[in-house]
Coordinates of C-alpha atoms in Angstrom, one line a residue:
Chain Z
M1 CA 235.4 127.4 -83.9
A2 CA 235.3 130.9 -82.8
V3 CA 236.2 133.4 -85.5
L4 CA 238.1 136.3 -83.9
T5 CA 238.0 139.7 -85.4
K6 CA 240.6 142.3 -84.5
V7 CA 239.3 145.9 -84.4
K8 CA 241.4 148.7 -83.0
N9 CA 243.6 146.3 -81.0
K10 CA 240.5 144.8 -79.5
V11 CA 239.8 141.2 -80.2
Y12 CA 236.3 139.9 -80.2
N13 CA 234.2 137.1 -81.4
E14 CA 231.3 137.9 -83.8
H15 CA 229.3 135.2 -82.1
A16 CA 229.5 136.8 -78.6
V17 CA 226.7 138.9 -77.3
H18 CA 226.2 142.4 -76.1
I19 CA 224.0 142.6 -73.1
S20 CA 222.0 145.7 -72.0
L21 CA 219.9 145.9 -68.9
K22 CA 217.6 148.9 -68.8
Q23 CA 216.2 150.0 -65.4
V24 CA 215.8 146.5 -64.3
E25 CA 214.0 145.8 -61.1
K26 CA 213.2 142.4 -59.7
S27 CA 211.1 141.5 -56.7
F28 CA 210.0 138.2 -55.1
N29 CA 206.7 138.6 -53.2
D30 CA 207.1 142.3 -52.5
K31 CA 210.7 141.8 -51.5
V32 CA 212.7 143.9 -53.9
V33 CA 216.0 142.1 -54.7
L34 CA 217.3 144.3 -57.5
K35 CA 216.6 148.0 -57.9
D36 CA 217.0 150.2 -61.0
I37 CA 219.9 148.2 -62.5
S38 CA 221.2 149.7 -65.8
L39 CA 224.2 148.0 -67.3
E40 CA 225.9 147.5 -70.6
I41 CA 228.1 144.5 -71.0
G42 CA 230.2 144.7 -74.2
T43 CA 230.7 141.9 -76.7
G44 CA 233.3 139.5 -75.5
E45 CA 233.8 141.2 -72.3
F46 CA 234.6 139.3 -69.1
V47 CA 232.6 140.9 -66.3
V48 CA 232.8 139.8 -62.7
I49 CA 230.0 140.5 -60.2
V50 CA 230.9 140.5 -56.6
G51 CA 228.8 141.1 -53.5
K52 CA 227.9 139.6 -50.2
S53 CA 225.4 136.7 -49.9
G54 CA 221.9 138.0 -50.5
S55 CA 223.0 141.1 -52.3
G56 CA 221.1 140.0 -55.4
K57 CA 224.1 139.0 -57.6
S58 CA 222.9 135.6 -58.4
T59 CA 219.4 137.0 -59.2
L60 CA 221.1 139.4 -61.7
L61 CA 222.8 136.4 -63.3
R62 CA 219.5 134.5 -63.5
L63 CA 217.8 137.5 -65.1
I64 CA 220.5 137.6 -67.8
S65 CA 220.3 133.9 -68.3
G66 CA 216.6 134.2 -69.1
L67 CA 215.7 131.8 -66.2
E68 CA 213.9 134.7 -64.5
Y69 CA 212.1 137.6 -65.9
P70 CA 212.5 141.2 -64.5
T71 CA 209.5 142.7 -62.7
Y72 CA 210.2 146.0 -64.5
G73 CA 212.7 147.0 -67.2
N74 CA 214.3 145.0 -70.0
V75 CA 217.2 142.7 -70.5
L76 CA 218.4 142.8 -74.1
F77 CA 220.8 140.6 -76.1
D78 CA 222.1 142.7 -79.0
D79 CA 219.0 145.0 -78.7
T80 CA 216.5 142.1 -79.0
S81 CA 214.7 140.4 -76.1
I82 CA 216.3 137.3 -74.7
D83 CA 213.5 135.0 -75.9
Q84 CA 213.8 136.2 -79.5
S85 CA 217.6 136.3 -79.6
A86 CA 219.3 133.6 -81.5
K87 CA 222.3 134.0 -79.2
S88 CA 222.5 131.3 -76.6
A89 CA 223.5 131.6 -72.9
K90 CA 224.9 128.7 -71.0
M91 CA 225.3 128.5 -67.3
M92 CA 227.7 126.8 -65.0
Y93 CA 226.5 126.2 -61.5
Q94 CA 228.2 126.1 -58.1
D95 CA 227.4 122.4 -58.0
S96 CA 228.3 120.8 -61.3
R97 CA 224.8 119.4 -62.0
L98 CA 226.2 116.6 -64.0
L99 CA 223.6 113.9 -64.5
P100 CA 224.9 111.0 -62.4
W101 CA 223.2 108.4 -64.7
K102 CA 225.1 109.6 -67.8
K103 CA 228.8 108.9 -68.5
V104 CA 231.0 111.9 -68.7
I105 CA 230.9 112.1 -72.5
D106 CA 227.1 111.8 -72.6
N107 CA 226.9 114.6 -70.0
V108 CA 229.0 116.8 -72.3
G109 CA 226.7 115.9 -75.2
L110 CA 223.5 116.6 -73.3
G111 CA 220.9 118.4 -75.4
L112 CA 223.0 118.2 -78.6
K113 CA 221.5 116.7 -81.7
G114 CA 223.0 114.9 -84.7
N115 CA 226.6 113.8 -84.6
W116 CA 227.8 115.5 -81.5
Y117 CA 230.4 112.9 -80.4
P118 CA 233.5 114.5 -82.0
K119 CA 232.6 117.9 -80.7
A120 CA 232.1 116.6 -77.2
K121 CA 235.4 114.8 -77.3
E122 CA 237.1 117.9 -78.5
K123 CA 235.8 119.9 -75.5
L124 CA 236.7 117.2 -73.1
E125 CA 240.2 117.3 -74.6
Q126 CA 240.3 121.1 -74.0
V127 CA 239.5 120.6 -70.3
G128 CA 242.0 117.7 -70.1
L129 CA 239.5 115.0 -69.2
L130 CA 239.3 113.0 -72.4
S131 CA 240.7 109.9 -70.7
H132 CA 237.7 110.0 -68.3
Q133 CA 235.1 110.1 -71.1
N134 CA 233.5 106.7 -70.1
D135 CA 233.6 107.3 -66.3
W136 CA 230.5 107.9 -64.2
P137 CA 230.5 111.5 -62.8
S138 CA 230.4 110.3 -59.2
T139 CA 233.9 108.8 -59.6
L140 CA 235.4 112.2 -60.5
S141 CA 236.8 114.7 -58.0
G142 CA 234.9 118.0 -57.5
G143 CA 237.4 119.9 -59.7
Q144 CA 237.1 117.3 -62.5
Q145 CA 233.3 117.5 -62.3
Q146 CA 233.4 121.3 -62.7
R147 CA 235.7 120.9 -65.7
V148 CA 233.2 118.5 -67.3
A149 CA 230.5 121.0 -66.6
L150 CA 232.6 123.6 -68.3
A151 CA 233.1 121.4 -71.3
R152 CA 229.3 120.8 -71.4
A153 CA 228.7 124.5 -71.5
L154 CA 231.4 125.2 -74.1
V155 CA 230.3 122.5 -76.5
H156 CA 227.3 124.6 -77.3
N157 CA 229.6 127.3 -78.4
P158 CA 227.7 129.8 -76.3
S159 CA 227.6 133.5 -77.0
L160 CA 227.5 134.1 -73.3
L161 CA 228.9 132.0 -70.5
L162 CA 227.4 132.6 -67.1
L163 CA 229.4 131.3 -64.1
D164 CA 227.5 131.1 -60.9
E165 CA 230.2 130.7 -58.3
P166 CA 231.5 127.6 -60.0
M167 CA 234.7 127.6 -58.1
S168 CA 233.5 128.3 -54.6
A169 CA 233.3 124.7 -53.6
L170 CA 236.8 123.8 -54.8
D171 CA 240.0 123.7 -52.8
A172 CA 242.5 126.4 -53.2
F173 CA 244.8 124.7 -55.7
T174 CA 242.0 123.3 -57.8
R175 CA 240.4 126.7 -57.9
L176 CA 243.6 128.3 -59.3
E177 CA 243.7 125.6 -62.0
M178 CA 240.1 126.2 -62.8
Q179 CA 240.6 130.0 -63.0
N180 CA 243.4 129.5 -65.4
L181 CA 241.5 127.1 -67.5
I182 CA 238.5 129.4 -67.8
E183 CA 240.7 132.4 -68.6
N184 CA 242.6 130.5 -71.3
L185 CA 239.4 129.2 -72.9
W186 CA 237.9 132.6 -72.8
I187 CA 241.0 134.2 -74.4
K188 CA 240.8 131.6 -77.3
Q189 CA 237.0 131.9 -77.8
R190 CA 236.1 135.3 -76.6
F191 CA 232.5 134.6 -75.7
T192 CA 231.0 137.2 -73.4
A193 CA 231.6 135.9 -69.8
L194 CA 229.8 136.9 -66.6
L195 CA 231.1 135.5 -63.4
V196 CA 229.5 135.8 -60.0
T197 CA 231.8 135.3 -57.1
H198 CA 232.4 136.4 -53.5
D199 CA 236.2 136.0 -53.9
V200 CA 237.6 139.5 -54.7
R201 CA 241.0 138.1 -55.7
E202 CA 239.3 135.8 -58.2
A203 CA 237.4 138.8 -59.5
V204 CA 240.5 140.8 -60.1
K205 CA 242.3 137.9 -61.6
L206 CA 239.6 137.2 -64.2
G207 CA 237.5 140.3 -64.8
D208 CA 238.0 143.0 -67.4
R209 CA 235.5 144.8 -65.3
I210 CA 234.4 144.4 -61.7
I211 CA 230.9 145.2 -60.6
L212 CA 229.9 145.3 -56.9
I213 CA 226.3 144.8 -55.9
E214 CA 225.0 145.8 -52.5
D215 CA 221.4 145.5 -51.4
G216 CA 220.2 145.3 -54.9
F217 CA 222.2 148.4 -56.2
I218 CA 225.3 148.6 -58.3
T219 CA 227.6 150.5 -56.0
L220 CA 230.9 150.0 -57.9
D221 CA 231.8 149.5 -61.5
I222 CA 235.5 149.6 -62.3
K223 CA 237.7 148.6 -65.2
N224 CA 240.5 146.2 -64.7
P225 CA 243.2 147.1 -67.2
I226 CA 246.0 144.7 -66.0
S227 CA 247.3 142.6 -68.8
R228 CA 246.8 138.9 -68.7
P229 CA 247.9 136.5 -67.3
R230 CA 247.7 138.5 -64.1
S231 CA 250.1 137.9 -61.4
L232 CA 248.9 138.2 -57.8
T233 CA 252.1 140.0 -56.9
N234 CA 251.5 142.9 -59.4
S235 CA 251.1 146.1 -57.4
Q236 CA 248.2 147.3 -59.5
F237 CA 246.5 143.9 -58.7
S238 CA 246.6 144.5 -55.0
K239 CA 245.5 148.1 -55.5
I240 CA 242.3 147.1 -57.3
E241 CA 241.7 144.3 -54.9
K242 CA 242.0 146.7 -52.0
Q243 CA 239.7 149.2 -53.6
V244 CA 236.9 146.7 -54.0
L245 CA 237.4 145.2 -50.5
D246 CA 237.4 148.6 -48.9
R247 CA 234.2 149.4 -50.7
I248 CA 232.6 146.2 -49.5
M249 CA 233.8 146.5 -45.9
N250 CA 233.5 150.3 -45.6
Chain O
M1 CA 241.0 77.1 -49.4
T2 CA 239.6 75.1 -46.5
N3 CA 238.5 78.3 -44.8
K4 CA 236.6 79.4 -47.8
F5 CA 234.9 76.0 -48.1
I6 CA 233.9 76.1 -44.4
T7 CA 232.5 79.6 -44.7
S8 CA 230.4 78.8 -47.7
F9 CA 229.3 75.5 -46.2
I10 CA 228.3 76.8 -42.7
P11 CA 225.1 78.5 -43.8
W12 CA 223.8 75.3 -45.2
L13 CA 224.5 73.2 -42.1
I14 CA 221.3 73.9 -40.2
P15 CA 219.0 73.2 -43.2
I16 CA 220.8 70.0 -43.9
I17 CA 220.5 68.9 -40.2
I18 CA 216.8 69.8 -40.2
V19 CA 216.2 67.7 -43.3
I20 CA 218.1 64.7 -41.9
V21 CA 216.3 64.9 -38.5
W22 CA 213.0 65.3 -40.3
Q23 CA 213.6 62.2 -42.5
V24 CA 214.7 60.1 -39.5
A25 CA 211.8 61.3 -37.3
V26 CA 209.2 60.3 -39.9
A27 CA 211.0 57.0 -40.6
V28 CA 211.1 56.1 -36.9
G29 CA 207.5 57.1 -36.5
V30 CA 207.9 60.0 -34.1
V31 CA 205.8 62.1 -36.5
S32 CA 202.9 60.9 -38.5
A33 CA 203.7 60.5 -42.2
Q34 CA 200.2 61.5 -43.0
L35 CA 200.6 65.0 -41.4
L36 CA 204.2 65.6 -42.3
P37 CA 205.6 63.4 -45.1
A38 CA 209.3 62.6 -45.2
P39 CA 211.5 64.7 -47.4
F40 CA 212.1 61.7 -49.6
T41 CA 208.3 61.2 -50.1
I42 CA 208.0 64.9 -51.1
L43 CA 210.8 64.5 -53.6
T44 CA 209.1 61.5 -55.1
S45 CA 205.7 63.3 -55.4
F46 CA 207.5 66.3 -56.9
Y47 CA 209.0 64.0 -59.5
N48 CA 205.6 62.5 -60.3
L49 CA 204.0 66.0 -60.7
L50 CA 206.9 67.0 -62.9
V51 CA 206.7 64.0 -65.2
S52 CA 202.9 64.1 -65.5
G53 CA 203.1 67.7 -66.7
E54 CA 200.7 68.8 -63.9
L55 CA 203.4 70.9 -62.3
F56 CA 204.1 72.8 -65.4
Y57 CA 200.4 73.3 -66.1
H58 CA 199.7 74.8 -62.7
M59 CA 202.9 76.8 -62.5
S60 CA 202.4 78.4 -65.9
G61 CA 198.9 79.3 -64.9
S62 CA 200.0 81.1 -61.8
L63 CA 202.9 82.7 -63.5
A64 CA 200.7 84.1 -66.3
R65 CA 198.3 85.7 -63.8
A66 CA 201.1 87.2 -61.9
L67 CA 202.8 88.7 -64.9
I68 CA 199.6 90.0 -66.5
G69 CA 198.5 91.5 -63.2
L70 CA 201.9 93.1 -62.7
L71 CA 201.9 94.5 -66.2
I72 CA 198.4 96.0 -65.9
G73 CA 198.6 97.2 -62.3
G74 CA 202.2 98.3 -62.5
G75 CA 201.6 100.0 -65.8
I76 CA 198.7 102.0 -64.4
G77 CA 200.6 102.8 -61.2
F78 CA 203.6 104.0 -63.2
V79 CA 201.5 106.2 -65.6
L80 CA 199.6 107.7 -62.7
G81 CA 202.8 108.2 -60.7
V82 CA 204.5 110.0 -63.6
A83 CA 201.4 112.1 -64.4
N84 CA 200.9 113.2 -60.8
G85 CA 204.6 113.8 -60.3
L86 CA 204.6 116.2 -63.3
S87 CA 201.2 117.8 -63.2
K88 CA 199.8 119.6 -60.2
F89 CA 196.4 119.4 -61.7
S90 CA 196.5 115.7 -62.2
Y91 CA 197.8 115.3 -58.7
A92 CA 195.1 117.4 -57.2
F93 CA 192.5 115.6 -59.3
T94 CA 193.4 112.0 -58.6
D95 CA 195.7 111.6 -55.6
T96 CA 193.1 111.8 -52.8
T97 CA 190.9 109.2 -54.5
L98 CA 193.9 106.9 -55.1
Q99 CA 195.0 107.2 -51.4
M100 CA 191.5 106.3 -50.3
I101 CA 191.4 103.2 -52.5
R102 CA 194.9 102.3 -51.4
N103 CA 193.8 102.0 -47.8
I104 CA 191.4 99.2 -48.7
P105 CA 193.3 95.9 -48.3
N106 CA 192.9 94.4 -51.8
L107 CA 192.0 91.0 -50.3
A108 CA 188.9 92.6 -48.7
L109 CA 187.6 92.8 -52.3
V110 CA 187.7 89.1 -52.8
P111 CA 183.9 88.4 -52.1
L112 CA 182.9 91.3 -54.4
V113 CA 185.4 90.3 -57.1
I114 CA 184.0 86.8 -57.1
I115 CA 180.5 88.2 -57.7
W116 CA 181.8 90.4 -60.5
F117 CA 184.2 88.1 -62.3
G118 CA 183.2 84.7 -61.0
I119 CA 186.2 82.4 -60.6
D120 CA 187.7 83.2 -63.9
E121 CA 191.1 84.6 -64.7
G122 CA 189.7 88.1 -64.5
A123 CA 189.2 87.9 -60.7
K124 CA 192.8 87.0 -60.0
I125 CA 194.3 89.4 -62.4
F126 CA 192.1 92.2 -61.0
L127 CA 193.2 91.5 -57.5
V128 CA 196.9 91.3 -58.4
S129 CA 196.6 94.5 -60.4
I130 CA 195.0 96.4 -57.6
G131 CA 197.6 95.1 -55.2
V132 CA 200.7 96.0 -57.3
M133 CA 199.4 99.3 -58.5
F134 CA 199.9 101.3 -55.3
P135 CA 203.5 100.5 -54.4
I136 CA 204.5 101.4 -57.9
Y137 CA 202.3 104.5 -58.0
I138 CA 203.6 105.9 -54.7
N139 CA 207.3 105.2 -55.4
T140 CA 207.1 106.5 -59.0
L141 CA 205.4 109.7 -57.7
H142 CA 208.0 110.0 -55.0
G143 CA 210.8 109.4 -57.4
I144 CA 209.6 112.1 -59.9
K145 CA 208.9 114.6 -57.2
N146 CA 212.2 114.2 -55.6
I147 CA 214.4 114.9 -58.6
D148 CA 216.7 117.8 -57.9
P149 CA 214.9 120.8 -59.5
G150 CA 218.4 122.0 -60.4
F151 CA 218.7 119.1 -62.9
I152 CA 215.5 120.1 -64.6
E153 CA 216.5 123.8 -64.8
M154 CA 219.9 122.8 -66.1
G155 CA 218.3 120.5 -68.7
K156 CA 216.1 123.3 -70.0
M157 CA 219.0 125.6 -70.2
Y158 CA 220.9 123.0 -72.2
G159 CA 218.0 122.5 -74.6
V160 CA 216.5 119.3 -73.1
K161 CA 212.8 119.5 -73.4
G162 CA 209.6 117.5 -73.7
W163 CA 210.1 113.8 -74.3
R164 CA 213.9 114.1 -74.0
L165 CA 213.6 115.7 -70.6
F166 CA 211.5 112.8 -69.5
K167 CA 213.8 110.2 -71.0
E168 CA 217.1 111.7 -70.0
I169 CA 216.4 113.4 -66.7
L170 CA 213.1 112.5 -65.1
L171 CA 212.9 108.8 -65.7
P172 CA 216.5 107.9 -64.8
G173 CA 216.3 110.2 -61.7
A174 CA 213.1 108.4 -60.5
L175 CA 214.4 105.0 -61.4
P176 CA 216.0 104.1 -58.0
S177 CA 212.7 104.8 -56.3
I178 CA 210.6 103.0 -59.0
F179 CA 212.7 99.9 -58.3
V180 CA 211.9 100.1 -54.6
G181 CA 208.3 100.1 -55.6
L182 CA 208.7 97.2 -58.0
R183 CA 210.3 95.0 -55.5
Y184 CA 207.7 95.8 -52.9
S185 CA 204.9 95.1 -55.3
L186 CA 206.4 91.7 -56.2
G187 CA 205.8 90.7 -52.6
V188 CA 202.3 91.9 -52.8
M189 CA 201.8 90.2 -56.1
W190 CA 202.6 86.7 -54.8
M191 CA 200.7 87.2 -51.6
T192 CA 197.6 88.2 -53.5
L193 CA 197.9 85.4 -55.9
I194 CA 198.3 82.8 -53.2
V195 CA 195.1 83.9 -51.5
A196 CA 193.1 84.4 -54.7
E197 CA 194.1 81.0 -56.0
T198 CA 193.2 79.1 -52.9
I199 CA 189.8 80.7 -52.7
A200 CA 188.5 80.1 -56.2
S201 CA 190.3 78.6 -59.0
T202 CA 190.5 75.7 -61.4
R203 CA 194.2 76.0 -62.2
G204 CA 197.3 77.3 -60.6
V205 CA 199.6 76.5 -57.7
G206 CA 197.0 77.6 -55.2
Y207 CA 194.4 75.3 -56.8
L208 CA 196.9 72.4 -56.5
A209 CA 197.3 73.1 -52.8
M210 CA 193.5 73.2 -52.2
T211 CA 192.8 70.0 -54.0
A212 CA 195.7 68.4 -52.1
Q213 CA 194.1 69.5 -48.9
Q214 CA 190.9 67.8 -49.7
F215 CA 192.7 64.5 -50.3
M216 CA 195.0 64.9 -47.3
Q217 CA 198.1 65.1 -49.6
S218 CA 200.4 67.0 -47.3
D219 CA 203.4 66.3 -49.5
I220 CA 201.8 68.2 -52.4
I221 CA 200.8 71.1 -50.1
I222 CA 204.4 71.3 -49.0
I223 CA 205.5 71.3 -52.6
T224 CA 203.2 74.2 -53.4
I225 CA 204.6 76.2 -50.5
L226 CA 208.1 75.6 -51.8
L227 CA 207.0 76.6 -55.3
Y228 CA 205.8 79.9 -54.0
A229 CA 209.1 80.4 -52.2
F230 CA 210.9 79.6 -55.4
F231 CA 208.8 82.0 -57.4
G232 CA 209.4 84.8 -54.9
K233 CA 213.1 84.2 -54.9
I234 CA 213.3 84.2 -58.7
A235 CA 211.3 87.4 -59.0
D236 CA 213.4 89.1 -56.4
M237 CA 216.6 88.0 -58.2
L238 CA 215.3 89.2 -61.5
S239 CA 214.4 92.6 -60.1
R240 CA 217.8 92.9 -58.4
W241 CA 219.5 92.0 -61.6
G242 CA 217.4 94.6 -63.5
E243 CA 218.2 97.2 -60.8
K244 CA 221.8 96.5 -61.0
R245 CA 221.9 96.9 -64.7
A246 CA 219.7 100.0 -64.8
L247 CA 221.4 101.8 -61.9
R248 CA 225.0 101.1 -62.8
W249 CA 225.7 104.8 -62.2
H250 CA 224.3 104.8 -58.7
K251 CA 226.6 105.3 -55.8
S252 CA 225.8 101.9 -54.4
Y253 CA 226.9 100.2 -57.6
V254 CA 229.6 102.3 -59.1
N255 CA 232.5 100.7 -57.3
N256 CA 231.3 97.1 -57.8

């Protein structure tokens, strides 16, 4: 389990990762998607990246996951390159990407070696789906599938959890449940979390920090100091939400 | 209860009527018993073949050829399908050649095969192998190529690599398509075998039919036709059963 250390009223997990991007640029076939991105993401921080479709936010996430390499610049995990870092990043996708030919429990245990069964069960318990462990993924609802995908990511005890719009395909109620679940698990385990979303309210609810990407540039980077759990009716909440929305819509 | 009985009985009504009419027609003399023996005569001949052991001898001969041919041809088709689905080089290197060979009907090779292998087992196994190879090759290739790349990316991110990637993601993902190929190739397998065995053979169901033809034993010819139908049905049932077991997760089976 996560060992939490408390330093100057700030709780963090030793296992979590600090990410730095140094003048990162990424282009696909002469089309520049990200330009001169420099960014520090603190250990155990929950950062939300918002932006319109095609702004480059998912590309940024993929660079940090190590799935793509920057054309220029560096992405570092605790000052070492991603390939050499022992810290592991796990990604949750918009579609759950559960393997339909594996039972729920075997999906959670995917890629684990040795006696993974108790660990997988524990994570399924945490997302409230232990009773479905022997079901086929296709029999679960969209929200349940995403919870299984979350369990599959967390069972690896990741230093970094990357969330690529995992809630955008869910209905409003399920989305709220999922947000709370992610927030609670993050509070308990304090991995570094990076969420990409186009839902500003979701960003303000979950993020310690909100970053706006427009046309490949970071155009807004603000702290969100509201104490958790955050209520939508909080005046400060709507102030930050308005600030981000105004910037996007300007 | 009666309704259920009627619905399960109705499909068999026409076959039963046909058999009765057939028997009566032959008995009365409307049809020559020499050309079309009565069902009862066929049953008697069948019993005689069974008791003499001849039936088993020829059936096991045919079955062995079918299975060996399927294993060799299917195995090669599967390996090539996987290799070409995974490696661009392998695909570029072999696919055009394979497609050219595929377009030759395997039975067009019969004269050549007889020169090469004589009328030995080799000839029949070769023809069956060539016939079953392509449906399995094409469907395996299609299955591997059509796996959602998102699954492969996810697998790599979650530490599934090499052999495990194949075993846990690629193979199960391609399996529905491979089964389509298998069932299709079973049809090709029987067809090739029937032709190959009637042309040149000293054993097998096709040989039985050809000798019967020379002695005008229509009853035995009809038995061999029924045997092929029986083989085909059994093979299809086995592959369906395998498919149902292997694809329990699939949408079309999950709720059954």
